[in-house]
mmCIF file of C-alpha atoms in Angstrom:
data_model
loop_
_atom_site.group_PDB
_atom_site.id
_atom_site.type_symbol
_atom_site.label_atom_id
_atom_site.label_comp_id
_atom_site.label_asym_id
_atom_site.label_seq_id
_atom_site.Cartn_x
_atom_site.Cartn_y
_atom_site.Cartn_z
ATOM 1 C CA MET P 1 235.742 134.188 189.149
ATOM 2 C CA ALA P 2 238.330 136.355 190.910
ATOM 3 C CA MET P 3 240.242 138.769 188.689
ATOM 4 C CA HIS P 4 244.015 138.331 188.693
ATOM 5 C CA ALA P 5 244.832 140.713 185.880
ATOM 6 C CA THR P 6 248.011 140.422 183.845
ATOM 7 C CA SER P 7 247.442 143.717 182.018
ATOM 8 C CA LEU P 8 245.995 147.056 183.114
ATOM 9 C CA ILE P 9 245.796 150.024 180.752
ATOM 10 C CA TYR P 10 244.382 153.260 182.053
ATOM 11 C CA SER P 11 243.936 157.011 181.741
ATOM 12 C CA SER P 12 244.155 159.361 184.720
ATOM 13 C CA HIS P 13 244.838 162.958 185.664
ATOM 14 C CA ASN P 14 246.679 162.142 188.880
ATOM 15 C CA CYS P 15 247.106 159.241 191.301
ATOM 16 C CA GLY P 16 243.541 158.296 192.163
ATOM 17 C CA HIS P 17 243.471 155.870 195.070
ATOM 18 C CA ASP P 18 241.278 153.154 193.588
ATOM 19 C CA ILE P 19 243.500 152.493 190.570
ATOM 20 C CA HIS P 20 246.920 153.275 192.027
ATOM 21 C CA HIS P 21 246.429 151.615 195.400
ATOM 22 C CA GLY P 22 243.854 148.934 194.672
ATOM 23 C CA TRP P 23 245.181 147.693 191.335
ATOM 24 C CA ILE P 24 248.882 148.640 191.298
ATOM 25 C CA VAL P 25 250.445 149.109 194.751
ATOM 26 C CA GLN P 26 248.395 146.412 196.458
ATOM 27 C CA ARG P 27 249.375 143.897 193.773
ATOM 28 C CA ALA P 28 253.054 144.530 194.549
ATOM 29 C CA LEU P 29 252.549 144.414 198.320
ATOM 30 C CA GLU P 30 250.950 140.976 198.057
ATOM 31 C CA THR P 31 254.278 139.500 196.915
ATOM 32 C CA ASP P 32 257.556 138.783 198.657
ATOM 33 C CA GLN P 33 259.392 141.224 196.381
ATOM 34 C CA LYS P 34 257.032 144.177 196.871
ATOM 35 C CA ARG P 35 258.607 145.864 193.835
ATOM 36 C CA ILE P 36 257.308 148.180 191.113
ATOM 37 C CA LEU P 37 259.327 149.188 188.073
ATOM 38 C CA HIS P 38 258.345 152.480 186.447
ATOM 39 C CA LEU P 39 259.394 153.143 182.844
ATOM 40 C CA PRO P 40 259.145 156.842 181.855
ATOM 41 C CA MET P 41 260.981 156.296 178.559
ATOM 42 C CA SER P 42 258.186 157.842 176.468
ATOM 43 C CA GLU P 43 258.926 161.229 178.029
ATOM 44 C CA GLY P 44 261.120 163.222 175.661
ATOM 45 C CA SER P 45 261.567 164.589 172.185
ATOM 46 C CA LYS P 46 263.964 162.501 170.062
ATOM 47 C CA LEU P 47 265.522 159.058 169.931
ATOM 48 C CA ASP P 48 269.058 160.489 170.061
ATOM 49 C CA VAL P 49 268.380 162.739 173.081
ATOM 50 C CA ASP P 50 268.546 161.544 176.694
ATOM 51 C CA ASP P 51 265.788 163.797 178.080
ATOM 52 C CA LYS P 52 266.741 162.691 181.601
ATOM 53 C CA GLU P 53 264.996 165.617 183.299
ATOM 54 C CA ARG P 54 261.731 164.982 181.473
ATOM 55 C CA GLN P 55 261.862 161.298 182.333
ATOM 56 C CA GLU P 56 262.600 162.104 185.986
ATOM 57 C CA TYR P 57 259.620 164.467 186.023
ATOM 58 C CA GLY P 58 257.418 161.718 184.581
ATOM 59 C CA TYR P 59 258.482 159.402 187.381
ATOM 60 C CA SER P 60 258.016 162.121 190.024
ATOM 61 C CA LYS P 61 254.286 162.194 189.262
ATOM 62 C CA PHE P 62 254.092 158.647 190.657
ATOM 63 C CA ARG P 63 256.992 158.513 193.100
ATOM 64 C CA TRP P 64 255.272 160.643 195.741
ATOM 65 C CA PHE P 65 252.351 158.204 195.792
ATOM 66 C CA PHE P 66 254.556 155.118 195.949
ATOM 67 C CA ASN P 67 256.556 156.712 198.791
ATOM 68 C CA ARG P 68 253.450 156.567 200.962
ATOM 69 C CA TYR P 69 253.879 152.782 201.090
ATOM 70 C CA ASN P 70 257.587 152.628 201.841
ATOM 71 C CA HIS P 71 256.841 151.772 205.460
ATOM 72 C CA LEU P 72 255.051 148.649 204.231
ATOM 73 C CA GLY P 73 258.154 147.538 202.385
ATOM 74 C CA LEU P 74 257.206 148.762 198.912
ATOM 75 C CA LYS P 75 260.231 149.222 196.676
ATOM 76 C CA HIS P 76 259.947 151.225 193.478
ATOM 77 C CA ASP P 77 262.541 151.914 190.831
ATOM 78 C CA ALA P 78 262.664 153.764 187.533
ATOM 79 C CA PHE P 79 264.746 153.008 184.474
ATOM 80 C CA TYR P 80 265.632 155.910 182.171
ATOM 81 C CA TYR P 81 266.401 155.793 178.482
ATOM 82 C CA SER P 82 269.761 157.168 177.360
ATOM 83 C CA LYS P 83 271.585 157.153 174.043
ATOM 84 C CA HIS P 84 274.601 156.109 176.125
ATOM 85 C CA LEU P 85 273.085 152.839 177.398
ATOM 86 C CA THR P 86 275.466 149.895 177.503
ATOM 87 C CA LYS P 87 274.769 146.192 177.051
ATOM 88 C CA ARG P 88 275.017 145.822 180.828
ATOM 89 C CA ASP P 89 272.368 148.524 181.255
ATOM 90 C CA ALA P 90 270.107 146.736 178.802
ATOM 91 C CA ASP P 91 270.608 143.420 180.596
ATOM 92 C CA ILE P 92 269.670 145.065 183.902
ATOM 93 C CA LEU P 93 266.501 146.505 182.323
ATOM 94 C CA CYS P 94 265.508 143.140 180.887
ATOM 95 C CA ASP P 95 266.131 141.397 184.206
ATOM 96 C CA MET P 96 263.892 143.931 185.966
ATOM 97 C CA LEU P 97 261.221 143.503 183.294
ATOM 98 C CA ARG P 98 261.288 139.747 183.748
ATOM 99 C CA ASN P 99 261.145 139.677 187.531
ATOM 100 C CA TYR P 100 259.328 142.669 189.030
ATOM 101 C CA GLU P 101 255.788 141.756 190.034
ATOM 102 C CA VAL P 102 254.465 145.062 188.648
ATOM 103 C CA VAL P 103 255.910 147.003 185.710
ATOM 104 C CA LEU P 104 254.362 150.358 184.791
ATOM 105 C CA PHE P 105 254.915 151.876 181.356
ATOM 106 C CA GLY P 106 254.531 155.626 181.839
ATOM 107 C CA GLY P 107 253.179 158.508 179.791
ATOM 108 C CA GLY P 108 254.630 160.814 177.195
ATOM 109 C CA ASN P 109 254.884 160.389 173.432
ATOM 110 C CA SER P 110 253.639 156.982 172.270
ATOM 111 C CA PRO P 111 255.635 156.644 169.014
ATOM 112 C CA LEU P 112 258.836 157.931 170.652
ATOM 113 C CA GLY P 113 258.556 155.487 173.528
ATOM 114 C CA MET P 114 257.984 152.556 171.174
ATOM 115 C CA ARG P 115 260.964 153.565 169.040
ATOM 116 C CA ARG P 116 263.141 153.636 172.149
ATOM 117 C CA TYR P 117 262.025 150.183 173.307
ATOM 118 C CA GLN P 118 262.577 148.781 169.832
ATOM 119 C CA ALA P 119 265.963 150.488 169.542
ATOM 120 C CA ILE P 120 267.160 148.820 172.753
ATOM 121 C CA GLY P 121 266.107 145.420 171.441
ATOM 122 C CA GLU P 122 267.660 145.966 168.021
ATOM 123 C CA ARG P 123 270.933 147.425 169.290
ATOM 124 C CA PHE P 124 271.729 144.964 172.044
ATOM 125 C CA TYR P 125 269.853 141.777 171.090
ATOM 126 C CA GLY P 126 269.435 142.031 167.325
ATOM 127 C CA ASN P 127 265.668 141.950 167.697
ATOM 128 C CA PRO P 128 263.425 145.053 167.853
ATOM 129 C CA HIS P 129 260.694 142.909 169.429
ATOM 130 C CA HIS P 130 262.880 141.735 172.333
ATOM 131 C CA ILE P 131 261.160 143.922 174.957
ATOM 132 C CA GLY P 132 257.737 142.839 173.730
ATOM 133 C CA SER P 133 258.709 139.174 174.051
ATOM 134 C CA ILE P 134 259.689 139.709 177.677
ATOM 135 C CA ILE P 135 256.370 141.392 178.424
ATOM 136 C CA HIS P 136 254.433 138.505 176.901
ATOM 137 C CA ASP P 137 256.480 136.101 179.010
ATOM 138 C CA ARG P 138 255.508 138.160 182.080
ATOM 139 C CA GLN P 139 251.893 137.719 181.100
ATOM 140 C CA ASN P 140 252.263 133.968 180.701
ATOM 141 C CA ARG P 141 253.722 133.813 184.230
ATOM 142 C CA GLY P 142 250.830 135.790 185.734
ATOM 143 C CA LEU P 143 252.742 139.019 186.430
ATOM 144 C CA LEU P 144 251.040 142.404 186.058
ATOM 145 C CA THR P 145 252.092 144.879 183.380
ATOM 146 C CA VAL P 146 250.485 148.325 183.547
ATOM 147 C CA GLY P 147 250.277 151.044 180.897
ATOM 148 C CA PHE P 148 249.413 154.662 181.707
ATOM 149 C CA SER P 149 248.644 157.135 178.899
ATOM 150 C CA ALA P 150 251.348 156.470 176.252
ATOM 151 C CA GLY P 151 252.045 153.240 178.106
ATOM 152 C CA ALA P 152 248.435 152.195 177.554
ATOM 153 C CA ASP P 153 248.992 152.673 173.825
ATOM 154 C CA HIS P 154 252.090 150.491 174.075
ATOM 155 C CA LEU P 155 250.337 147.560 175.746
ATOM 156 C CA ALA P 156 247.357 147.646 173.361
ATOM 157 C CA GLU P 157 247.107 145.646 170.140
ATOM 158 C CA VAL P 158 247.479 148.808 168.069
ATOM 159 C CA MET P 159 248.136 152.382 169.125
ATOM 160 C CA SER P 160 245.178 154.746 168.863
ATOM 161 C CA GLU P 161 246.601 156.818 166.013
ATOM 162 C CA SER P 162 246.293 153.691 163.835
ATOM 163 C CA ALA P 163 242.628 154.587 163.429
ATOM 164 C CA TRP P 164 243.621 157.601 161.314
ATOM 165 C CA GLY P 165 246.724 156.510 159.444
ATOM 166 C CA GLU P 166 249.238 153.730 159.066
ATOM 167 C CA GLU P 167 249.092 150.882 161.537
ATOM 168 C CA ARG P 168 251.310 151.272 164.590
ATOM 169 C CA SER P 169 251.403 148.044 166.543
ATOM 170 C CA GLY P 170 251.558 147.936 170.323
ATOM 171 C CA PHE P 171 253.021 145.083 172.327
ATOM 172 C CA GLY P 172 249.602 143.406 172.272
ATOM 173 C CA VAL P 173 249.615 142.348 175.924
ATOM 174 C CA SER P 174 246.096 143.760 176.107
ATOM 175 C CA SER P 175 245.222 141.406 173.270
ATOM 176 C CA ARG P 176 242.809 142.566 170.577
ATOM 177 C CA ILE P 177 242.146 145.798 172.485
ATOM 178 C CA ALA P 178 242.811 149.446 171.588
ATOM 179 C CA VAL P 179 242.041 152.546 173.640
ATOM 180 C CA THR P 180 241.836 156.298 173.418
ATOM 181 C CA LEU P 181 243.023 158.246 176.448
ATOM 182 C CA HIS P 182 241.509 161.248 178.267
ATOM 183 C CA HIS P 183 238.260 160.422 176.491
ATOM 184 C CA GLU P 184 235.209 162.654 176.800
ATOM 185 C CA SER P 185 232.038 163.471 174.890
ATOM 186 C CA GLY P 186 232.846 164.704 171.398
ATOM 187 C CA ARG P 187 235.910 162.478 170.955
ATOM 188 C CA GLU P 188 234.090 159.410 169.663
ATOM 189 C CA GLU P 189 235.327 159.587 166.074
ATOM 190 C CA THR P 190 238.602 157.780 166.734
ATOM 191 C CA LEU P 191 236.720 154.904 168.374
ATOM 192 C CA ILE P 192 234.259 154.698 165.480
ATOM 193 C CA ARG P 193 236.974 154.803 162.823
ATOM 194 C CA GLY P 194 239.143 152.333 164.717
ATOM 195 C CA ALA P 195 236.306 149.832 165.148
ATOM 196 C CA GLN P 196 235.488 150.023 161.445
ATOM 197 C CA LYS P 197 239.119 149.691 160.377
ATOM 198 C CA TYR P 198 239.965 146.909 162.844
ATOM 199 C CA PRO P 199 236.729 144.957 163.483
ATOM 200 C CA GLN P 200 238.675 142.177 165.233
ATOM 201 C CA ILE P 201 239.837 144.671 167.890
ATOM 202 C CA MET P 202 237.607 146.105 170.631
ATOM 203 C CA TRP P 203 238.038 149.882 170.956
ATOM 204 C CA PHE P 204 237.387 151.664 174.264
ATOM 205 C CA GLY P 205 237.390 155.354 175.178
ATOM 206 C CA LEU P 206 238.967 155.783 178.629
ATOM 207 C CA PRO P 207 237.990 158.985 180.464
ATOM 208 C CA ASN P 208 240.029 160.244 183.413
ATOM 209 C CA ASP P 209 240.115 158.166 185.648
ATOM 210 C CA SER P 210 239.376 154.748 184.197
ATOM 211 C CA GLY P 211 241.012 151.633 182.850
ATOM 212 C CA ILE P 212 240.720 148.200 181.269
ATOM 213 C CA ALA P 213 242.137 145.167 183.112
ATOM 214 C CA THR P 214 242.582 141.860 181.336
ATOM 215 C CA GLN P 215 243.257 138.251 182.168
ATOM 216 C CA GLN P 216 243.563 135.565 179.510
ATOM 217 C CA GLY P 217 244.721 132.050 178.754
ATOM 218 C CA VAL P 218 243.895 128.808 176.971
ATOM 219 C CA LEU P 219 241.011 126.548 177.985
ATOM 220 C CA PRO P 220 241.320 122.735 178.165
ATOM 221 C CA SER P 221 239.463 122.697 174.841
ATOM 222 C CA GLY P 222 242.346 124.610 173.283
ATOM 223 C CA ARG P 223 240.304 127.769 172.814
ATOM 224 C CA TRP P 224 241.700 131.165 173.767
ATOM 225 C CA TRP P 225 239.817 133.070 176.467
ATOM 226 C CA GLN P 226 239.977 136.598 177.809
ATOM 227 C CA VAL P 227 238.162 138.421 180.597
ATOM 228 C CA ILE P 228 238.110 142.222 180.394
ATOM 229 C CA GLU P 229 237.144 144.204 183.495
ATOM 230 C CA CYS P 230 236.237 147.893 183.376
ATOM 231 C CA VAL P 231 237.659 150.093 186.145
ATOM 232 C CA LEU P 232 236.208 153.517 186.991
ATOM 233 C CA ASP P 233 237.924 155.532 189.719
ATOM 234 C CA SER P 234 236.316 158.719 191.101
ATOM 235 C CA SER P 235 238.434 158.888 194.258
ATOM 236 C CA TRP P 236 240.710 161.842 193.340
ATOM 237 C CA ASP P 237 239.101 164.791 195.136
ATOM 238 C CA VAL P 238 241.581 167.702 195.153
ATOM 239 C CA PRO P 239 239.090 170.574 194.629
ATOM 240 C CA GLN P 240 241.054 172.514 191.997
ATOM 241 C CA GLU P 241 241.585 169.345 189.932
ATOM 242 C CA VAL P 242 238.173 167.705 190.155
ATOM 243 C CA PHE P 243 237.180 169.060 186.728
ATOM 244 C CA HIS P 244 239.733 166.749 185.101
ATOM 245 C CA ILE P 245 238.296 163.613 186.743
ATOM 246 C CA LYS P 246 235.533 162.862 184.263
ATOM 247 C CA THR P 247 234.397 159.775 186.170
ATOM 248 C CA ARG P 248 233.260 162.123 188.979
ATOM 249 C CA TYR P 249 230.828 163.626 186.474
ATOM 250 C CA GLY P 250 229.341 160.304 185.466
ATOM 251 C CA ALA P 251 231.579 159.491 182.510
ATOM 252 C CA LYS P 252 231.705 155.806 181.642
ATOM 253 C CA ILE P 253 233.945 153.763 179.366
ATOM 254 C CA ASP P 254 232.628 154.141 175.820
ATOM 255 C CA HIS P 255 232.803 151.325 173.303
ATOM 256 C CA TYR P 256 231.771 151.273 169.653
ATOM 257 C CA TYR P 257 231.055 148.254 167.482
ATOM 258 C CA ALA P 258 232.261 148.033 163.901
ATOM 259 C CA ASP P 259 228.626 148.515 162.779
ATOM 260 C CA GLY P 260 228.314 151.771 164.743
ATOM 261 C CA ARG P 261 226.444 150.540 167.778
ATOM 262 C CA HIS P 262 227.511 151.934 171.139
ATOM 263 C CA TRP P 263 227.807 150.574 174.674
ATOM 264 C CA SER P 264 228.882 152.308 177.897
ATOM 265 C CA PHE P 265 230.555 150.304 180.662
ATOM 266 C CA ASN P 266 230.334 150.870 184.410
ATOM 267 C CA ASN P 267 232.884 149.990 187.072
ATOM 268 C CA GLY P 268 233.115 146.226 187.432
ATOM 269 C CA ASP P 269 231.418 145.440 184.114
ATOM 270 C CA ARG P 270 233.189 142.691 182.225
ATOM 271 C CA ILE P 271 233.490 141.212 178.765
ATOM 272 C CA VAL P 272 234.273 137.535 178.221
ATOM 273 C CA ARG P 273 235.791 136.521 174.892
ATOM 274 C CA ILE P 274 236.421 133.024 173.543
ATOM 275 C CA SER P 275 238.058 132.209 170.215
ATOM 276 C CA GLY P 276 239.173 129.079 168.427
ATOM 277 C CA GLU P 277 237.920 126.137 166.394
ATOM 278 C CA GLY P 278 235.991 128.432 164.088
ATOM 279 C CA MET P 279 234.273 130.440 166.819
ATOM 280 C CA ASP P 280 234.785 134.007 167.974
ATOM 281 C CA SER P 281 232.245 134.856 170.653
ATOM 282 C CA ALA P 282 231.864 137.407 173.439
ATOM 283 C CA TRP P 283 229.508 138.227 176.297
ATOM 284 C CA ILE P 284 228.866 141.362 178.363
ATOM 285 C CA VAL P 285 228.577 140.833 182.113
ATOM 286 C CA SER P 286 226.921 143.741 183.924
ATOM 287 C CA GLY P 287 225.606 143.252 187.454
ATOM 288 C CA ASN P 288 223.487 140.110 187.477
ATOM 289 C CA GLU P 289 222.875 140.189 183.724
ATOM 290 C CA ILE P 290 224.882 138.420 181.052
ATOM 291 C CA ARG P 291 224.259 139.493 177.463
ATOM 292 C CA ASP P 292 225.441 138.131 174.169
ATOM 293 C CA TYR P 293 227.921 140.707 172.859
ATOM 294 C CA GLY P 294 226.623 140.542 169.297
ATOM 295 C CA SER P 295 222.858 140.687 169.839
ATOM 296 C CA GLN P 296 223.008 142.363 173.280
ATOM 297 C CA ALA P 297 220.211 140.003 174.332
ATOM 298 C CA VAL P 298 220.151 138.653 177.905
ATOM 299 C CA ILE P 299 221.110 134.981 177.995
ATOM 300 C CA GLY P 300 221.060 132.197 180.564
ATOM 301 C CA TYR P 301 224.616 131.895 181.842
ATOM 302 C CA GLY P 302 224.969 132.225 185.611
ATOM 303 C CA ASP P 303 228.422 133.763 185.790
ATOM 304 C CA VAL P 304 231.784 134.072 184.057
ATOM 305 C CA GLY P 305 232.809 130.611 185.240
ATOM 306 C CA ASP P 306 229.753 129.124 183.526
ATOM 307 C CA ILE P 307 230.749 130.708 180.223
ATOM 308 C CA LEU P 308 234.340 129.475 180.405
ATOM 309 C CA GLY P 309 233.319 126.053 181.669
ATOM 310 C CA SER P 310 230.909 125.470 178.799
ATOM 311 C CA HIS P 311 233.573 126.061 176.156
#
């Protein structure tokens, strides 16, 4: 089964080639539009402050990489938050969100960014969930929405700080998934607490540079399905920055069960989930082995298509 992800959430130190070219830029270049929208609206300090320079800096950390593909027709735009936004500005943002093949929610402060997105929806459309509805529509139409750092928090089911305090919902495009960013050994407690607090959500620790891509839908049986693919990128090799790329030191994507068990995922490993009609099942696909998620025992399915086809 080929992966045509509709959501990618990831953690990185800089623009590693495998993630930023293979999963983001290439996806845009495959379309007639060849357009990427970058949203740095989580960069800043307060809801009533524009923070234009900080948002521009957030975009600059990606713009140089995107510029390398201008000769191939790639077009990339950013949209900045401002307390002076007009209804026309908001309509332009929503039109871009609906129609760009790739939208990338950037880094910064997760709660601030979410408050800004909700404020735009509430102020101009009378609905704080307006932006989230557009993103879910993108997903239903097969378009790719990407979340980096704070943006990963935004696309998840709940933001990572929910493990420690009150629940802070994400847009839920990465359905029933939550992540911690810049993960490394010694930072497992948030994953453990999150898995215990939200057993219906799968929690993953994303080291630099790694991500979780998802594709989902509804089977002919009416059951909901989701395929999660783990992405590990060790391609960033600037000598003075290599220390920050934990995947170059063998770091994998950590996952904890609600009962405390642990699993580490390699690049290309997948999870298949199926829910509905009283069932909630999952399988781990690693290399040529398929394991039942609950028991971790090897089972007889041939591939992902076999699992989906039998349900």
